[in-house]
Amino acid sequence: MRCRGAQLPDDGLTAEHVLSARDRDLGVERQLLMDAWQAEVSRAAAALAGLSYSVLEQGRDLSRHAGAAHQKAFLASEIRATSRAVQRDLLNLVLDQNAESRLAMAENVDRRIMALQDLSSRFLPTLGDADRAILVNFDALGQQVIQAFGAVRQQAMAGQPDLAYQTFTRDVRVRERAMRAVIDPFLLEMERQSDSLTLAVQEQAVWAKRISIVFSFIGIITWLGLALAAIFLWAVRPLRAMTGAMTKLADRQWQTEVPGTARMDEIGDMAK
């Protein structure tokens, strides 16, 4: 837009050229402001992403440890329960006088002893140094108990119930009590660790939920900030500048330059 009485600059450029240059400078300023805003948002998002990844990794580690504690506690409980079941079956085998029922009981004892050996073979590899510090001589005690079970079973089936009963009271019960004295504190420790780890996993889940909420909040704030910045830079400030220029023109300041004439939108149409 040319105004009456407008003076050309000394370098020969037209007013339109000068205004176009200023509009370009304004566009650069807008872009710089937007880039700075996006950079700050990116840094905040990167920091939160790192924190979120750390929380998730800690949660996975805690879940693995909790699962391992549950597994060890389960196997130890099964070993104890199976050992007691073998003792019950052995005692019935020693006291029963019926040959057919004794044969069935002996087969049941054999199955339980095999199950006990399988449980022990699965349990021992899961133990760490701290576990073995609690389960002192557990492996050796387990082997001794299984050997005592076999001796009682063999004596009972050989028609020696009195000797089998003596072996049961002398060896089986004594060795089984020794093994129970080792495994019961371990079970208590595994239950304590499992409860503690489960609580920690729950706390990590709460933190992860909070971080996701913060991420959502940052996303909303980011888009809101970008929208407000766009409104201010592309509409509000140019309109304010045009209002100031019109006020000066109304006061017959004909050399006033109207900004926005180089724009290709509605504001540019108003400026022209």
mmCIF file of C-alpha atoms in Angstrom:
data_model
loop_
_atom_site.group_PDB
_atom_site.id
_atom_site.type_symbol
_atom_site.label_atom_id
_atom_site.label_comp_id
_atom_site.label_asym_id
_atom_site.label_seq_id
_atom_site.Cartn_x
_atom_site.Cartn_y
_atom_site.Cartn_z
ATOM 1 C CA MET A 1 0.000 0.000 0.000
ATOM 2 C CA ARG A 2 1.323 3.426 -0.978
ATOM 3 C CA CYS A 3 0.299 6.469 0.994
ATOM 4 C CA ARG A 4 0.267 9.993 -0.252
ATOM 5 C CA GLY A 5 3.374 11.871 0.441
ATOM 6 C CA ALA A 6 5.359 8.708 1.086
ATOM 7 C CA GLN A 7 9.086 9.245 0.630
ATOM 8 C CA LEU A 8 11.295 6.791 -1.186
ATOM 9 C CA PRO A 9 14.397 5.720 0.688
ATOM 10 C CA ASP A 10 17.716 7.166 -0.443
ATOM 11 C CA ASP A 11 18.867 3.770 -1.806
ATOM 12 C CA GLY A 12 16.096 3.754 -4.434
ATOM 13 C CA LEU A 13 14.049 0.906 -2.951
ATOM 14 C CA THR A 14 10.296 1.264 -3.001
ATOM 15 C CA ALA A 15 8.174 1.249 0.149
ATOM 16 C CA GLU A 16 6.774 -2.106 -0.895
ATOM 17 C CA HIS A 17 10.301 -3.552 -0.932
ATOM 18 C CA VAL A 18 11.008 -2.205 2.538
ATOM 19 C CA LEU A 19 7.738 -3.586 3.895
ATOM 20 C CA SER A 20 8.378 -6.961 2.279
ATOM 21 C CA ALA A 21 11.802 -7.125 3.940
ATOM 22 C CA ARG A 22 10.243 -6.322 7.293
ATOM 23 C CA ASP A 23 7.614 -8.997 6.799
ATOM 24 C CA ARG A 24 10.338 -11.484 6.010
ATOM 25 C CA ASP A 25 12.168 -10.468 9.197
ATOM 26 C CA LEU A 26 8.952 -10.958 11.114
ATOM 27 C CA GLY A 27 8.579 -14.426 9.590
ATOM 28 C CA VAL A 28 12.121 -15.312 10.621
ATOM 29 C CA GLU A 29 11.376 -14.087 14.135
ATOM 30 C CA ARG A 30 8.271 -16.239 14.246
ATOM 31 C CA GLN A 31 10.164 -19.282 13.075
ATOM 32 C CA LEU A 32 12.916 -18.738 15.653
ATOM 33 C CA LEU A 33 10.360 -18.448 18.414
ATOM 34 C CA MET A 34 8.614 -21.612 17.280
ATOM 35 C CA ASP A 35 11.935 -23.467 17.027
ATOM 36 C CA ALA A 36 12.901 -22.386 20.543
ATOM 37 C CA TRP A 37 9.528 -23.543 21.878
ATOM 38 C CA GLN A 38 9.809 -26.887 20.126
ATOM 39 C CA ALA A 39 13.366 -27.358 21.403
ATOM 40 C CA GLU A 40 12.283 -26.788 25.014
ATOM 41 C CA VAL A 41 9.370 -29.158 24.627
ATOM 42 C CA SER A 42 11.652 -31.773 23.025
ATOM 43 C CA ARG A 43 14.126 -31.531 25.895
ATOM 44 C CA ALA A 44 11.355 -31.951 28.460
ATOM 45 C CA ALA A 45 9.902 -34.881 26.523
ATOM 46 C CA ALA A 46 13.337 -36.516 26.229
ATOM 47 C CA ALA A 47 13.906 -36.176 29.978
ATOM 48 C CA LEU A 48 10.524 -37.703 30.734
ATOM 49 C CA ALA A 49 11.103 -40.457 28.187
ATOM 50 C CA GLY A 50 14.383 -41.343 29.901
ATOM 51 C CA LEU A 51 12.677 -41.362 33.293
ATOM 52 C CA SER A 52 9.844 -43.486 31.932
ATOM 53 C CA TYR A 53 12.296 -45.993 30.427
ATOM 54 C CA SER A 54 14.169 -46.205 33.729
ATOM 55 C CA VAL A 55 10.945 -46.799 35.663
ATOM 56 C CA LEU A 56 9.839 -49.490 33.209
ATOM 57 C CA GLU A 57 13.203 -51.256 33.373
ATOM 58 C CA GLN A 58 13.142 -51.196 37.171
ATOM 59 C CA GLY A 59 9.605 -52.568 37.074
ATOM 60 C CA ARG A 60 10.680 -55.414 34.780
ATOM 61 C CA ASP A 61 13.639 -56.263 37.042
ATOM 62 C CA LEU A 62 11.430 -56.240 40.130
ATOM 63 C CA SER A 63 8.870 -58.422 38.364
ATOM 64 C CA ARG A 64 11.581 -60.924 37.401
ATOM 65 C CA HIS A 65 12.904 -61.051 40.968
ATOM 66 C CA ALA A 66 9.380 -61.415 42.359
ATOM 67 C CA GLY A 67 8.670 -64.243 39.918
ATOM 68 C CA ALA A 68 11.906 -65.983 40.898
ATOM 69 C CA ALA A 69 11.053 -65.678 44.603
ATOM 70 C CA HIS A 70 7.570 -67.089 43.952
ATOM 71 C CA GLN A 71 9.041 -70.000 42.002
ATOM 72 C CA LYS A 72 11.579 -70.866 44.698
ATOM 73 C CA ALA A 73 8.955 -70.652 47.433
ATOM 74 C CA PHE A 74 6.608 -72.868 45.428
ATOM 75 C CA LEU A 75 9.252 -75.549 44.804
ATOM 76 C CA ALA A 76 10.389 -75.522 48.431
ATOM 77 C CA SER A 77 6.781 -75.912 49.607
ATOM 78 C CA GLU A 78 6.240 -78.791 47.178
ATOM 79 C CA ILE A 79 9.399 -80.519 48.408
ATOM 80 C CA ARG A 80 8.265 -80.258 51.998
ATOM 81 C CA ALA A 81 4.728 -81.431 51.226
ATOM 82 C CA THR A 82 5.952 -84.368 49.088
ATOM 83 C CA SER A 83 8.407 -85.435 51.769
ATOM 84 C CA ARG A 84 5.629 -85.553 54.346
ATOM 85 C CA ALA A 85 3.425 -87.513 51.941
ATOM 86 C CA VAL A 86 6.216 -90.087 51.471
ATOM 87 C CA GLN A 87 6.560 -90.463 55.234
ATOM 88 C CA ARG A 88 2.828 -91.065 55.588
ATOM 89 C CA ASP A 89 2.844 -93.672 52.813
ATOM 90 C CA LEU A 90 5.914 -95.386 54.252
ATOM 91 C CA LEU A 91 4.348 -95.649 57.683
ATOM 92 C CA ASN A 92 1.216 -97.185 56.167
ATOM 93 C CA LEU A 93 3.414 -99.572 54.186
ATOM 94 C CA VAL A 94 5.229 -100.711 57.351
ATOM 95 C CA LEU A 95 2.061 -101.233 59.361
ATOM 96 C CA ASP A 96 -0.126 -102.795 56.660
ATOM 97 C CA GLN A 97 -0.182 -106.620 56.635
ATOM 98 C CA ASN A 98 -2.104 -107.073 53.386
ATOM 99 C CA ALA A 99 0.228 -108.056 50.576
ATOM 100 C CA GLU A 100 -1.826 -106.593 47.719
ATOM 101 C CA SER A 101 -2.385 -103.228 49.387
ATOM 102 C CA ARG A 102 1.286 -103.099 50.405
ATOM 103 C CA LEU A 103 2.285 -103.558 46.769
ATOM 104 C CA ALA A 104 0.070 -100.630 45.738
ATOM 105 C CA MET A 105 1.489 -98.547 48.597
ATOM 106 C CA ALA A 106 5.036 -99.371 47.525
ATOM 107 C CA GLU A 107 4.293 -98.221 43.976
ATOM 108 C CA ASN A 108 2.835 -95.008 45.362
ATOM 109 C CA VAL A 109 5.961 -94.473 47.494
ATOM 110 C CA ASP A 110 8.140 -94.980 44.413
ATOM 111 C CA ARG A 111 6.158 -92.373 42.478
ATOM 112 C CA ARG A 112 6.413 -89.861 45.297
ATOM 113 C CA ILE A 113 10.158 -90.422 45.698
ATOM 114 C CA MET A 114 10.627 -89.811 41.961
ATOM 115 C CA ALA A 115 8.536 -86.646 42.235
ATOM 116 C CA LEU A 116 10.670 -85.536 45.181
ATOM 117 C CA GLN A 117 13.856 -86.088 43.181
ATOM 118 C CA ASP A 118 12.409 -84.147 40.235
ATOM 119 C CA LEU A 119 11.430 -81.232 42.483
ATOM 120 C CA SER A 120 14.921 -81.150 44.012
ATOM 121 C CA SER A 121 16.568 -81.174 40.571
ATOM 122 C CA ARG A 122 14.405 -78.179 39.544
ATOM 123 C CA PHE A 123 14.867 -76.364 42.851
ATOM 124 C CA LEU A 124 18.641 -76.457 43.295
ATOM 125 C CA PRO A 125 19.576 -74.587 40.063
ATOM 126 C CA THR A 126 17.358 -71.641 41.081
ATOM 127 C CA LEU A 127 19.337 -70.992 44.259
ATOM 128 C CA GLY A 128 21.803 -68.150 44.552
ATOM 129 C CA ASP A 129 24.591 -67.623 47.053
ATOM 130 C CA ALA A 130 22.262 -65.865 49.516
ATOM 131 C CA ASP A 131 19.778 -68.738 49.268
ATOM 132 C CA ARG A 132 22.461 -71.356 49.865
ATOM 133 C CA ALA A 133 23.580 -69.427 52.937
ATOM 134 C CA ILE A 134 20.121 -70.155 54.405
ATOM 135 C CA LEU A 135 19.777 -73.671 52.994
ATOM 136 C CA VAL A 136 22.930 -75.022 54.594
ATOM 137 C CA ASN A 137 23.608 -78.641 53.482
ATOM 138 C CA PHE A 138 20.142 -78.818 51.889
ATOM 139 C CA ASP A 139 21.347 -80.909 48.951
ATOM 140 C CA ALA A 140 23.110 -83.433 51.192
ATOM 141 C CA LEU A 141 20.174 -83.597 53.605
ATOM 142 C CA GLY A 142 17.770 -84.192 50.722
ATOM 143 C CA GLN A 143 19.853 -87.092 49.436
ATOM 144 C CA GLN A 144 20.032 -88.597 52.925
ATOM 145 C CA VAL A 145 16.253 -88.356 53.341
ATOM 146 C CA ILE A 146 15.642 -90.032 49.969
ATOM 147 C CA GLN A 147 18.111 -92.821 50.866
ATOM 148 C CA ALA A 148 16.325 -93.360 54.190
ATOM 149 C CA PHE A 149 12.988 -93.536 52.349
ATOM 150 C CA GLY A 150 14.386 -96.208 50.049
ATOM 151 C CA ALA A 151 15.790 -98.226 52.958
ATOM 152 C CA VAL A 152 12.455 -98.264 54.800
ATOM 153 C CA ARG A 153 10.601 -99.222 51.630
ATOM 154 C CA GLN A 154 13.002 -102.077 50.894
ATOM 155 C CA GLN A 155 12.834 -103.470 54.462
ATOM 156 C CA ALA A 156 9.045 -103.276 54.554
ATOM 157 C CA MET A 157 8.677 -105.124 51.263
ATOM 158 C CA ALA A 158 11.230 -107.711 52.423
ATOM 159 C CA GLY A 159 8.924 -108.709 55.275
ATOM 160 C CA GLN A 160 10.898 -106.922 58.005
ATOM 161 C CA PRO A 161 8.332 -104.476 59.438
ATOM 162 C CA ASP A 162 10.047 -104.113 62.815
ATOM 163 C CA LEU A 163 13.394 -103.229 61.255
ATOM 164 C CA ALA A 164 11.632 -100.931 58.783
ATOM 165 C CA TYR A 165 9.877 -99.149 61.638
ATOM 166 C CA GLN A 166 13.157 -98.716 63.523
ATOM 167 C CA THR A 167 14.788 -97.278 60.411
ATOM 168 C CA PHE A 168 11.801 -94.998 59.942
ATOM 169 C CA THR A 169 11.963 -93.569 63.484
ATOM 170 C CA ARG A 170 15.765 -93.487 63.640
ATOM 171 C CA ASP A 171 16.714 -92.210 60.186
ATOM 172 C CA VAL A 172 13.725 -90.857 58.283
ATOM 173 C CA ARG A 173 12.232 -88.673 60.978
ATOM 174 C CA VAL A 174 15.566 -87.384 62.230
ATOM 175 C CA ARG A 175 16.847 -86.468 58.772
ATOM 176 C CA GLU A 176 13.488 -85.057 57.672
ATOM 177 C CA ARG A 177 13.391 -82.827 60.786
ATOM 178 C CA ALA A 178 16.896 -81.605 59.962
ATOM 179 C CA MET A 179 15.833 -80.789 56.405
ATOM 180 C CA ARG A 180 12.646 -79.071 57.634
ATOM 181 C CA ALA A 181 14.716 -76.977 60.041
ATOM 182 C CA VAL A 182 16.614 -75.701 57.007
ATOM 183 C CA ILE A 183 13.761 -75.281 54.549
ATOM 184 C CA ASP A 184 11.213 -73.579 56.851
ATOM 185 C CA PRO A 185 13.327 -70.416 57.437
ATOM 186 C CA PHE A 186 13.979 -70.315 53.694
ATOM 187 C CA LEU A 187 10.242 -70.354 53.005
ATOM 188 C CA LEU A 188 9.707 -67.483 55.441
ATOM 189 C CA GLU A 189 12.464 -65.483 53.745
ATOM 190 C CA MET A 190 11.035 -66.150 50.286
ATOM 191 C CA GLU A 191 7.588 -65.048 51.440
ATOM 192 C CA ARG A 192 9.079 -61.858 52.887
ATOM 193 C CA GLN A 193 10.996 -61.140 49.671
ATOM 194 C CA SER A 194 7.972 -61.909 47.529
ATOM 195 C CA ASP A 195 5.745 -59.539 49.495
ATOM 196 C CA SER A 196 8.390 -56.808 49.407
ATOM 197 C CA LEU A 197 8.993 -57.186 45.675
ATOM 198 C CA THR A 198 5.271 -57.271 44.911
ATOM 199 C CA LEU A 199 4.818 -54.016 46.805
ATOM 200 C CA ALA A 200 7.746 -52.481 44.916
ATOM 201 C CA VAL A 201 6.237 -53.573 41.580
ATOM 202 C CA GLN A 202 2.956 -51.938 42.537
ATOM 203 C CA GLU A 203 4.788 -48.718 43.440
ATOM 204 C CA GLN A 204 6.586 -48.772 40.088
ATOM 205 C CA ALA A 205 3.252 -49.208 38.327
ATOM 206 C CA VAL A 206 1.932 -46.134 40.128
ATOM 207 C CA TRP A 207 5.000 -44.154 39.016
ATOM 208 C CA ALA A 208 4.569 -45.343 35.427
ATOM 209 C CA LYS A 209 0.940 -44.225 35.502
ATOM 210 C CA ARG A 210 1.938 -40.819 36.842
ATOM 211 C CA ILE A 211 4.545 -40.407 34.128
ATOM 212 C CA SER A 212 2.006 -41.289 31.449
ATOM 213 C CA ILE A 213 -0.308 -38.633 32.862
ATOM 214 C CA VAL A 214 2.511 -36.097 32.779
ATOM 215 C CA PHE A 215 3.264 -37.067 29.170
ATOM 216 C CA SER A 216 -0.366 -36.479 28.257
ATOM 217 C CA PHE A 217 -0.359 -33.147 30.071
ATOM 218 C CA ILE A 218 2.808 -32.055 28.280
ATOM 219 C CA GLY A 219 1.289 -33.032 24.948
ATOM 220 C CA ILE A 220 -1.805 -30.942 25.659
ATOM 221 C CA ILE A 221 0.270 -27.985 26.845
ATOM 222 C CA THR A 222 2.523 -28.278 23.803
ATOM 223 C CA TRP A 223 -0.316 -28.177 21.298
ATOM 224 C CA LEU A 224 -2.062 -25.432 23.230
ATOM 225 C CA GLY A 225 1.141 -23.387 23.352
ATOM 226 C CA LEU A 226 1.754 -23.876 19.644
ATOM 227 C CA ALA A 227 -1.814 -22.852 18.862
ATOM 228 C CA LEU A 228 -1.595 -19.719 21.008
ATOM 229 C CA ALA A 229 1.810 -18.827 19.569
ATOM 230 C CA ALA A 230 0.461 -19.269 16.047
ATOM 231 C CA ILE A 231 -2.555 -17.089 16.802
ATOM 232 C CA PHE A 232 -0.378 -14.399 18.344
ATOM 233 C CA LEU A 233 2.330 -14.392 15.676
ATOM 234 C CA TRP A 234 0.127 -14.816 12.618
ATOM 235 C CA ALA A 235 -2.877 -12.726 13.631
ATOM 236 C CA VAL A 236 -2.791 -10.743 16.866
ATOM 237 C CA ARG A 237 0.546 -8.976 16.481
ATOM 238 C CA PRO A 238 0.088 -8.102 12.785
ATOM 239 C CA LEU A 239 -3.378 -6.739 13.539
ATOM 240 C CA ARG A 240 -2.000 -4.643 16.375
ATOM 241 C CA ALA A 241 0.692 -3.297 14.075
ATOM 242 C CA MET A 242 -1.887 -2.490 11.391
ATOM 243 C CA THR A 243 -4.105 -0.766 13.968
ATOM 244 C CA GLY A 244 -1.165 1.392 15.051
ATOM 245 C CA ALA A 245 -0.372 2.233 11.417
ATOM 246 C CA MET A 246 -4.009 3.193 10.716
ATOM 247 C CA THR A 247 -4.064 5.397 13.761
ATOM 248 C CA LYS A 248 -0.995 7.238 12.481
ATOM 249 C CA LEU A 249 -2.513 7.581 9.014
ATOM 250 C CA ALA A 250 -5.673 8.993 10.577
ATOM 251 C CA ASP A 251 -3.436 11.601 12.191
ATOM 252 C CA ARG A 252 -2.192 12.482 8.643
ATOM 253 C CA GLN A 253 1.226 10.895 9.157
ATOM 254 C CA TRP A 254 1.471 9.960 5.470
ATOM 255 C CA GLN A 255 4.952 8.501 5.710
ATOM 256 C CA THR A 256 3.688 5.691 7.945
ATOM 257 C CA GLU A 257 4.405 2.222 6.571
ATOM 258 C CA VAL A 258 1.585 -0.310 6.761
ATOM 259 C CA PRO A 259 2.917 -3.767 7.721
ATOM 260 C CA GLY A 260 1.724 -7.017 6.207
ATOM 261 C CA THR A 261 1.302 -5.920 2.586
ATOM 262 C CA ALA A 262 3.464 -8.826 1.384
ATOM 263 C CA ARG A 263 1.286 -11.438 3.060
ATOM 264 C CA MET A 264 -0.857 -13.637 0.841
ATOM 265 C CA ASP A 265 -3.695 -14.157 3.363
ATOM 266 C CA GLU A 266 -6.639 -12.146 4.658
ATOM 267 C CA ILE A 267 -4.419 -9.934 6.791
ATOM 268 C CA GLY A 268 -2.356 -9.122 3.700
ATOM 269 C CA ASP A 269 -5.565 -8.203 1.877
ATOM 270 C CA MET A 270 -6.522 -5.869 4.706
ATOM 271 C CA ALA A 271 -3.073 -4.237 4.644
ATOM 272 C CA LYS A 272 -3.283 -3.635 0.896
#
